[in-house]
Coordinates of C-alpha atoms in Angstrom, one line a residue:
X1 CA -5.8 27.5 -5.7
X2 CA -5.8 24.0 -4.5
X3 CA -2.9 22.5 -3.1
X4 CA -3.0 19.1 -5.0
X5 CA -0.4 17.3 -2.4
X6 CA -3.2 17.8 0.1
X7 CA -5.5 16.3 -2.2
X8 CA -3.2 13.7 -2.1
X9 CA -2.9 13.4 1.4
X10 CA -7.1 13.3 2.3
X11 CA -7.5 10.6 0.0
X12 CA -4.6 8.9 2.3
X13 CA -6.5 10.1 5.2
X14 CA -9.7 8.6 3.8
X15 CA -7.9 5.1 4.2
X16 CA -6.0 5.6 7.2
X17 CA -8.1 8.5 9.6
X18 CA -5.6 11.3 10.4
X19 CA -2.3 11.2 9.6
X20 CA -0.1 12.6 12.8
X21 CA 2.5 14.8 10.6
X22 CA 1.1 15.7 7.5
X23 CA 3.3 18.0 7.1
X24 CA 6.6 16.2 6.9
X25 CA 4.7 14.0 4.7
X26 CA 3.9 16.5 2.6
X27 CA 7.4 17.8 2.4
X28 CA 8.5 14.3 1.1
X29 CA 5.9 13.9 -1.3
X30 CA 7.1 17.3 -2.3
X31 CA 10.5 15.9 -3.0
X32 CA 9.3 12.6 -4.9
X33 CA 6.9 13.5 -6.9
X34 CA 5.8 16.5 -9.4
X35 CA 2.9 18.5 -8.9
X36 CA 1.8 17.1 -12.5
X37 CA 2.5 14.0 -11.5
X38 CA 0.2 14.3 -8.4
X39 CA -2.2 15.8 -10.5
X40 CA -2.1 12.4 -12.8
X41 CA -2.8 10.2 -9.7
X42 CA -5.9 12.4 -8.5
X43 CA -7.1 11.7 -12.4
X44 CA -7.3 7.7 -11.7
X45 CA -10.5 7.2 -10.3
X46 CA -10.6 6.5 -6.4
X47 CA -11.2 3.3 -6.6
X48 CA -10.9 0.4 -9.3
X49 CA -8.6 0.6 -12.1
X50 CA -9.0 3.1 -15.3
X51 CA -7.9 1.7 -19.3
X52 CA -4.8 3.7 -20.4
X53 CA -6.9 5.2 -23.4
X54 CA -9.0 6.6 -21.2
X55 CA -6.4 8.2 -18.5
X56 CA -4.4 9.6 -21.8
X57 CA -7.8 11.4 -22.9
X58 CA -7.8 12.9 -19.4
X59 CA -5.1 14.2 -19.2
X60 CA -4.8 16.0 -22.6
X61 CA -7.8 17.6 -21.4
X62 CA -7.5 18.4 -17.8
X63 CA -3.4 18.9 -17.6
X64 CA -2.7 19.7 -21.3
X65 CA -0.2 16.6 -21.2
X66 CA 0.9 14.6 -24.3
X67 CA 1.7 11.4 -24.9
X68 CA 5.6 11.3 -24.4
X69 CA 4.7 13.6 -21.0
X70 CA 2.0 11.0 -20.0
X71 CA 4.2 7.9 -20.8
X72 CA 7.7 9.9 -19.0
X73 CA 5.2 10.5 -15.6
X74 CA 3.4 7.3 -15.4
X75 CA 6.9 5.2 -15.5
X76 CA 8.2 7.3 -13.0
X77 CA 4.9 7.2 -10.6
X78 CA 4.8 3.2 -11.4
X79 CA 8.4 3.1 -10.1
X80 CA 8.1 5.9 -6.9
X81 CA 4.9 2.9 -6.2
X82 CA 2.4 5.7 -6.2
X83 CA 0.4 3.8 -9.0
X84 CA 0.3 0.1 -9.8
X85 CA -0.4 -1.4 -13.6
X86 CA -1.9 -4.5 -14.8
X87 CA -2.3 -6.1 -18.1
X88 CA -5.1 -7.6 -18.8
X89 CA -6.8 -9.4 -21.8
X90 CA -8.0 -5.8 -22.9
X91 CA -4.8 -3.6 -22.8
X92 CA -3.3 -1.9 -19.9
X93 CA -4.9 -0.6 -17.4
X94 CA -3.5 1.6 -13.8
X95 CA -4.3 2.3 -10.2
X96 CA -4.0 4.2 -7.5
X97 CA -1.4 2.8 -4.9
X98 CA -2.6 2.7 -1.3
X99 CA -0.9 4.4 1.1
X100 CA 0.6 1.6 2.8
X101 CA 1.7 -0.2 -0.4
X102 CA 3.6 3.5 -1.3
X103 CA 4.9 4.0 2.4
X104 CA 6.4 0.2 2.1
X105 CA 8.0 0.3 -1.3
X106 CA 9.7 3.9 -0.5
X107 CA 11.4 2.6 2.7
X108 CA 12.7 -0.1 0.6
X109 CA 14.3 2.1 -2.4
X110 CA 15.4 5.0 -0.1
X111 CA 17.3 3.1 2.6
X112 CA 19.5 5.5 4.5
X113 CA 18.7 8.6 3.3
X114 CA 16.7 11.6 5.3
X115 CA 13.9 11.4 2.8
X116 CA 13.7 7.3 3.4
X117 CA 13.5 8.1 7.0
X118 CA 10.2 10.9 6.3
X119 CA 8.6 7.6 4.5
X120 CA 9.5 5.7 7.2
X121 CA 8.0 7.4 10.3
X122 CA 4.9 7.6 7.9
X123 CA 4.7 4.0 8.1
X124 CA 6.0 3.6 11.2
X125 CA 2.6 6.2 12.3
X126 CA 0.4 4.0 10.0
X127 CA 1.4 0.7 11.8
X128 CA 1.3 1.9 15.3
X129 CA -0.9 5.3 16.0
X130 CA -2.9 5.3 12.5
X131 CA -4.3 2.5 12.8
X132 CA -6.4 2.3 16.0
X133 CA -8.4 5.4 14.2
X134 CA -9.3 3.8 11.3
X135 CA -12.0 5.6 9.6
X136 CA -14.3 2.7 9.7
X137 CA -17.3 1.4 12.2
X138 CA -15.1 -1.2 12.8
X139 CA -12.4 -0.8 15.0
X140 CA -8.8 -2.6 13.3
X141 CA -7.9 -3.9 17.1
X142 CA -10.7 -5.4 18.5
X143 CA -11.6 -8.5 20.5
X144 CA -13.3 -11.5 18.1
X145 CA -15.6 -13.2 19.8
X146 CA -16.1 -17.4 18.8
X147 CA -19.0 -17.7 16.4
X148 CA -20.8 -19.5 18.6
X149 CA -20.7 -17.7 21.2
X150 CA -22.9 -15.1 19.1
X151 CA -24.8 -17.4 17.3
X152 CA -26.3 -19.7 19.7
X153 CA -28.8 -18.6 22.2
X154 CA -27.1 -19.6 25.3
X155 CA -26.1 -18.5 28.5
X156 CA -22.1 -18.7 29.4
X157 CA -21.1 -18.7 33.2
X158 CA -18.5 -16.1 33.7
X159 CA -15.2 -18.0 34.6
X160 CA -16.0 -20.6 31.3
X161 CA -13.7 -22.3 29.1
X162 CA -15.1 -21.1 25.4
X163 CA -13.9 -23.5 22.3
X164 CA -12.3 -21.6 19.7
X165 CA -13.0 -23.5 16.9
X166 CA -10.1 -21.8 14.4
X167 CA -6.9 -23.4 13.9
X168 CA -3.4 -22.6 12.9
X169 CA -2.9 -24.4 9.5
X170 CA 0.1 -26.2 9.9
X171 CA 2.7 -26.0 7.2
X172 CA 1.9 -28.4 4.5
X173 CA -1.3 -26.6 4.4
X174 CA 0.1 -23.1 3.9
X175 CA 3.1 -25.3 1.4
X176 CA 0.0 -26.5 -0.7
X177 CA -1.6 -22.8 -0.7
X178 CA 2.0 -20.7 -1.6
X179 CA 2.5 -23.6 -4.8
X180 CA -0.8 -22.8 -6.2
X181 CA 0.3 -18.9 -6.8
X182 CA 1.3 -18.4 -9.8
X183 CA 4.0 -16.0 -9.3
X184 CA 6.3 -15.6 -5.6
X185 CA 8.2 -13.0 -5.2
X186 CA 10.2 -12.4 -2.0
X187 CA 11.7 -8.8 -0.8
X188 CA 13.0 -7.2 2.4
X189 CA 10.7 -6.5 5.4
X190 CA 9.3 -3.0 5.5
X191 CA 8.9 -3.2 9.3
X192 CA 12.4 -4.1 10.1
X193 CA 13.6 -1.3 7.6
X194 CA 11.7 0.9 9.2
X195 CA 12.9 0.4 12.3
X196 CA 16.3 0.5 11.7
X197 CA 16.1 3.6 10.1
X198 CA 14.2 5.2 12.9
X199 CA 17.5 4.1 15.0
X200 CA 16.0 0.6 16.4
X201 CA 17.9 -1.7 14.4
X202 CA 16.5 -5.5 13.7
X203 CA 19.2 -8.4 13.9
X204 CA 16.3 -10.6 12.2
X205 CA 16.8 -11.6 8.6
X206 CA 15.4 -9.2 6.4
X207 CA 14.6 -10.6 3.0
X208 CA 11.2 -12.5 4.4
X209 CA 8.5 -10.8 2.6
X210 CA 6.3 -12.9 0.1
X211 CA 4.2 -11.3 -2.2
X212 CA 1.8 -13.2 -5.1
X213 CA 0.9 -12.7 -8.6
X214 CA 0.0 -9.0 -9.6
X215 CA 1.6 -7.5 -6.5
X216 CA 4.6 -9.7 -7.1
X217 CA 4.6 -8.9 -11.0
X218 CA 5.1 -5.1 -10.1
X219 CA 7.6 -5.7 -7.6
X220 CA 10.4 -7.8 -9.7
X221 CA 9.5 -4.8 -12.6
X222 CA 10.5 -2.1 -10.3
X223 CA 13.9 -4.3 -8.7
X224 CA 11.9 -4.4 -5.5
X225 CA 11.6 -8.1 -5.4
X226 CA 13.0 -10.9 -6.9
X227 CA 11.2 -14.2 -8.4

């Protein structure tokens, strides 16, 4: 029989390469989440978002689950952050939650507790060893070079000044930018939770993380964030 928690886990793999201890993750998924309620979130489709119609057909069909069982494990899988839901001009609609946006919103809600700390070493390993094994051709950390340096067919003494032609936007630029959003919500810093529940406690303010629209939305509905 398939293990469905580490179906769960490969398509986390598939974003991040290996996880280091699957197996502590897997224990804390264990104690978060059902095996039904796994077996929901391997229904949404891998990637893009899937009408509630549609998912409730599914899973009548596939995990024999009616419409007050479907309702009861989509609220709590919304606010565990293993799924995310948007309304749109056609209904409602859910997707699956990355693994970083799960790993971030569990450190949050489970601040002090053993499980908090399983959730966050996971995204302590995601931030640090995970992610310099990305699964892409790509590498995450990587030198860019200046455009022009690349486009132009020249030859460059070693020893060179090179132009970098980006900037750092200065702050009535980004001002300008964060008052077109339609919605701002603001909530602790992951990172610094993290760390201080690893035993490597931050003295920086905490509550300095800005999410927008959507993301936000689903935030302030699960008392993650606030307007």
């Amino acid at each position: 029989m398939t293990d469905c928690y580490n179906d769960l886990i490969k398509y986390y793999e598939f974003q991040t390469g290996q996880i280091p201890d699957r197996e502590t993750l897997k224990e804390g998924l264990q104690q978060t989440i059902s095996e039904q309620e796994v077996k929901l979130i391997l229904l949404i489709p891998f990637f893009g978002k899937i009408k509630i119609e549609k998912l409730a057909r599914k899973a009548e069909r596939k995990l024999g689950a009616t419409a007050d069982a479907l309702d009861r494990m989509l609220d709590h899988l919304y606010r565990e952050a293993f799924i995310m839901k948007q309304v749109g001009d056609k209904g409602l609609y859910y997707e699956r939650a990355f693994s970083s946006y799960m790993a971030e919103q569990q450190v949050r809600m489970r601040q002090g507790t053993l499980l908090g700390k399983i959730y966050a070493q996971f995204w302590n390993d995601l931030s640090t060893i995970t992610i310099k094994t990305l699964p892409t051709k790509t590498p995450y950390f990587r030198v860019v070079p200046v455009e022009s340096t690349v486009t132009e067919k020249r030859t460059i003494p070693v020893g060179d000044s090179i132009p970098d032609a980006r900037q750092v936007l200065p702050i009535d630029v980004i001002s300008e930018l964060v008052k077109k959003q339609e919605l701002i919500a603001v909530s602790e810093c992951y990172c610094r939770l993290s760390e201080g529940m690893l035993g490597r406690e931050c003295s920086y303010p905490r509550e300095t993380c800005f999410t927008f629209n959507d993301m936000a939305e689903n935030l302030i509905d699960i008392d993650l964030a606030r307007r």
